[in-house]
Amino acid sequence: METYISMLRGINVGRTKRVKMDELKEVYKSLNFKDVKTYIQSGNVIFQFKNIDTNELKIKIKNKLKETLGFDVAVVIRTKEELEKIINENPLKKEDINHTYITFLSNIPSEDLFNDIKIKIDSKMKNKNDKIINYPKEIYLFLPDGYGRTKLNNNFFEKQLKVTSTTRNLKTVKKLLNIAESLK
């Protein structure tokens, strides 16, 4: 059995796409996932399932959510080991955890898109104290003014990199790993 962390994009934000965590948990259980746990209302689900390609797993979850909830939900998945590596290799460890975020990308964008985005990021940064570091499937952000005020959000990264993305603060990412490690 592998431990997975799925992060849903755009649920329980504003008045649309409202999903109770108990309902979400039942959707995942209906897929025969084991030890299903949710964390906060933003669509973080930790579960165990056989070792399977994460793209195949993403499609399986996405289809079931559409069938059950009646709307599309973007899904980004990492294994427990991947999440542990993301935290351990955090290049912004010295920065304030309250202003550190990780944007998780659904796929690795082309190198050309990553190179093009660097120029655009410089023009979009509101605060010169902002820091951004690209990794193949993650973008680490230090945003002293907070995530709510930046233009470096999911919409920006999705448009520029042509992938689905979802962002979590570092505290949440660490909590997700703690929950994943607690599963037997």
CSV table of C-alpha atoms in Angstrom, one decimal:
chain,number,residue,atom,x,y,z
A,1,MET,CA,0.0,0.0,0.0
A,2,GLU,CA,1.2,3.5,-0.8
A,3,THR,CA,0.2,6.6,1.1
A,4,TYR,CA,-1.1,9.5,-1.1
A,5,ILE,CA,-1.9,13.1,-0.5
A,6,SER,CA,-4.4,14.6,-2.9
A,7,MET,CA,-5.0,18.4,-3.0
A,8,LEU,CA,-8.1,19.7,-4.6
A,9,ARG,CA,-8.1,23.0,-6.3
A,10,GLY,CA,-10.8,25.6,-5.8
A,11,ILE,CA,-13.3,23.9,-3.5
A,12,ASN,CA,-14.9,25.7,-0.6
A,13,VAL,CA,-13.6,29.1,-1.9
A,14,GLY,CA,-16.4,31.6,-1.9
A,15,ARG,CA,-19.9,30.3,-2.5
A,16,THR,CA,-19.2,27.9,-5.3
A,17,LYS,CA,-18.0,24.3,-5.2
A,18,ARG,CA,-19.0,23.7,-1.6
A,19,VAL,CA,-18.1,20.3,-0.3
A,20,LYS,CA,-18.4,19.0,3.2
A,21,MET,CA,-15.3,17.0,4.3
A,22,ASP,CA,-17.4,14.1,5.4
A,23,GLU,CA,-18.9,13.9,1.9
A,24,LEU,CA,-15.5,14.1,0.4
A,25,LYS,CA,-14.2,11.4,2.6
A,26,GLU,CA,-17.1,9.1,1.5
A,27,VAL,CA,-16.3,9.7,-2.1
A,28,TYR,CA,-12.7,8.6,-1.5
A,29,LYS,CA,-13.9,5.5,0.5
A,30,SER,CA,-16.2,4.6,-2.4
A,31,LEU,CA,-13.1,4.2,-4.6
A,32,ASN,CA,-11.8,1.6,-2.1
A,33,PHE,CA,-9.2,3.8,-0.6
A,34,LYS,CA,-8.1,3.0,2.9
A,35,ASP,CA,-7.5,5.1,6.0
A,36,VAL,CA,-9.0,8.2,4.4
A,37,LYS,CA,-8.3,11.4,6.3
A,38,THR,CA,-9.2,15.0,5.4
A,39,TYR,CA,-7.5,18.1,6.7
A,40,ILE,CA,-9.2,21.5,6.8
A,41,GLN,CA,-11.9,22.6,4.4
A,42,SER,CA,-9.7,23.3,1.4
A,43,GLY,CA,-9.8,19.7,0.0
A,44,ASN,CA,-6.7,17.9,1.4
A,45,VAL,CA,-7.3,14.2,1.5
A,46,ILE,CA,-4.7,11.7,2.7
A,47,PHE,CA,-5.4,8.0,1.9
A,48,GLN,CA,-3.8,4.6,1.2
A,49,PHE,CA,-4.2,2.6,-2.0
A,50,LYS,CA,-2.2,0.1,-4.1
A,51,ASN,CA,0.9,1.5,-5.8
A,52,ILE,CA,-0.5,3.0,-9.0
A,53,ASP,CA,0.6,5.7,-11.4
A,54,THR,CA,-0.5,9.1,-9.9
A,55,ASN,CA,-1.9,10.3,-13.2
A,56,GLU,CA,-4.2,7.3,-13.4
A,57,LEU,CA,-5.1,7.8,-9.8
A,58,LYS,CA,-5.8,11.5,-10.4
A,59,ILE,CA,-8.2,10.7,-13.3
A,60,LYS,CA,-10.0,8.1,-11.1
A,61,ILE,CA,-10.6,10.7,-8.4
A,62,LYS,CA,-11.5,13.5,-10.8
A,63,ASN,CA,-14.1,11.3,-12.5
A,64,LYS,CA,-15.7,10.1,-9.3
A,65,LEU,CA,-15.8,13.7,-7.9
A,66,LYS,CA,-17.5,14.9,-11.1
A,67,GLU,CA,-20.0,12.0,-11.0
A,68,THR,CA,-20.8,12.6,-7.3
A,69,LEU,CA,-20.6,16.3,-6.9
A,70,GLY,CA,-21.7,17.4,-10.4
A,71,PHE,CA,-18.7,19.7,-11.1
A,72,ASP,CA,-15.1,19.4,-12.2
A,73,VAL,CA,-12.4,19.5,-9.5
A,74,ALA,CA,-8.7,19.8,-10.3
A,75,VAL,CA,-6.7,17.2,-8.4
A,76,VAL,CA,-3.0,17.3,-7.7
A,77,ILE,CA,-1.4,14.2,-6.0
A,78,ARG,CA,1.9,13.5,-4.3
A,79,THR,CA,3.0,10.4,-2.5
A,80,LYS,CA,4.1,10.6,1.2
A,81,GLU,CA,7.8,10.2,0.0
A,82,GLU,CA,7.4,13.0,-2.5
A,83,LEU,CA,5.9,15.3,0.1
A,84,GLU,CA,8.7,14.4,2.6
A,85,LYS,CA,11.3,15.3,-0.1
A,86,ILE,CA,9.5,18.6,-0.9
A,87,ILE,CA,9.7,19.6,2.8
A,88,ASN,CA,13.2,18.4,3.3
A,89,GLU,CA,14.5,20.2,0.2
A,90,ASN,CA,12.7,23.4,0.9
A,91,PRO,CA,15.1,26.1,-0.3
A,92,LEU,CA,13.2,28.7,1.8
A,93,LYS,CA,13.8,27.0,5.2
A,94,LYS,CA,15.3,30.2,6.7
A,95,GLU,CA,12.2,32.3,5.8
A,96,ASP,CA,9.2,32.8,8.1
A,97,ILE,CA,6.9,29.7,7.9
A,98,ASN,CA,3.9,32.0,8.1
A,99,HIS,CA,4.7,33.5,4.7
A,100,THR,CA,6.1,30.5,2.9
A,101,TYR,CA,3.9,28.6,0.3
A,102,ILE,CA,4.3,25.8,-2.1
A,103,THR,CA,2.6,25.7,-5.4
A,104,PHE,CA,2.1,22.1,-6.5
A,105,LEU,CA,2.1,21.5,-10.3
A,106,SER,CA,0.1,18.6,-11.9
A,107,ASN,CA,3.0,17.9,-14.4
A,108,ILE,CA,6.5,19.1,-15.1
A,109,PRO,CA,6.2,22.1,-17.5
A,110,SER,CA,8.5,22.5,-20.4
A,111,GLU,CA,11.9,24.1,-19.7
A,112,ASP,CA,11.0,26.8,-22.2
A,113,LEU,CA,7.9,27.8,-20.2
A,114,PHE,CA,9.9,27.8,-17.0
A,115,ASN,CA,12.5,30.1,-18.6
A,116,ASP,CA,9.8,32.4,-20.1
A,117,ILE,CA,8.0,32.7,-16.7
A,118,LYS,CA,11.1,34.1,-15.0
A,119,ILE,CA,10.9,37.3,-16.9
A,120,LYS,CA,7.2,37.6,-16.3
A,121,ILE,CA,7.6,37.0,-12.6
A,122,ASP,CA,10.0,39.9,-12.2
A,123,SER,CA,7.4,42.2,-13.7
A,124,LYS,CA,4.5,40.8,-11.6
A,125,MET,CA,6.2,40.8,-8.1
A,126,LYS,CA,4.6,43.5,-6.0
A,127,ASN,CA,7.1,43.3,-3.2
A,128,LYS,CA,10.8,43.1,-3.9
A,129,ASN,CA,11.2,40.9,-0.8
A,130,ASP,CA,9.1,38.1,-2.5
A,131,LYS,CA,11.2,35.1,-3.3
A,132,ILE,CA,10.3,32.4,-5.8
A,133,ILE,CA,12.2,29.2,-6.6
A,134,ASN,CA,11.2,26.7,-9.3
A,135,TYR,CA,11.6,23.0,-9.0
A,136,PRO,CA,10.3,20.5,-11.6
A,137,LYS,CA,6.9,20.0,-10.1
A,138,GLU,CA,6.8,22.6,-7.3
A,139,ILE,CA,7.2,26.3,-6.9
A,140,TYR,CA,8.4,27.6,-3.5
A,141,LEU,CA,7.2,31.1,-2.6
A,142,PHE,CA,8.1,33.4,0.2
A,143,LEU,CA,5.5,36.2,0.2
A,144,PRO,CA,5.9,38.6,3.2
A,145,ASP,CA,2.7,40.4,2.2
A,146,GLY,CA,0.8,37.1,2.1
A,147,TYR,CA,-0.7,34.9,-0.6
A,148,GLY,CA,-3.9,36.9,-0.9
A,149,ARG,CA,-2.1,40.0,-2.2
A,150,THR,CA,0.2,38.4,-4.7
A,151,LYS,CA,-0.3,38.1,-8.5
A,152,LEU,CA,1.9,34.9,-8.3
A,153,ASN,CA,-1.2,32.8,-7.7
A,154,ASN,CA,-2.6,29.6,-9.2
A,155,ASN,CA,-4.2,31.3,-12.1
A,156,PHE,CA,-0.9,33.0,-13.1
A,157,PHE,CA,1.1,29.8,-12.9
A,158,GLU,CA,-1.6,27.7,-14.8
A,159,LYS,CA,-1.8,30.3,-17.6
A,160,GLN,CA,2.0,30.6,-17.9
A,161,LEU,CA,3.1,27.0,-17.4
A,162,LYS,CA,0.0,25.3,-19.0
A,163,VAL,CA,-0.5,22.9,-16.1
A,164,THR,CA,-3.0,22.6,-13.2
A,165,SER,CA,-1.7,24.0,-9.9
A,166,THR,CA,-2.8,24.3,-6.3
A,167,THR,CA,-1.0,26.2,-3.5
A,168,ARG,CA,-0.7,25.4,0.2
A,169,ASN,CA,1.1,27.2,3.0
A,170,LEU,CA,4.1,25.4,4.5
A,171,LYS,CA,2.3,24.8,7.8
A,172,THR,CA,-0.4,22.9,6.0
A,173,VAL,CA,2.1,20.9,3.9
A,174,LYS,CA,3.9,19.9,7.1
A,175,LYS,CA,0.6,18.9,8.7
A,176,LEU,CA,-0.4,16.8,5.7
A,177,LEU,CA,2.9,15.0,5.9
A,178,ASN,CA,2.4,14.4,9.7
A,179,ILE,CA,-1.0,12.8,8.9
A,180,ALA,CA,0.4,10.7,6.1
A,181,GLU,CA,3.2,9.4,8.4
A,182,SER,CA,0.6,8.4,11.0
A,183,LEU,CA,-1.2,6.0,8.7
A,184,LYS,CA,-0.1,2.4,9.1
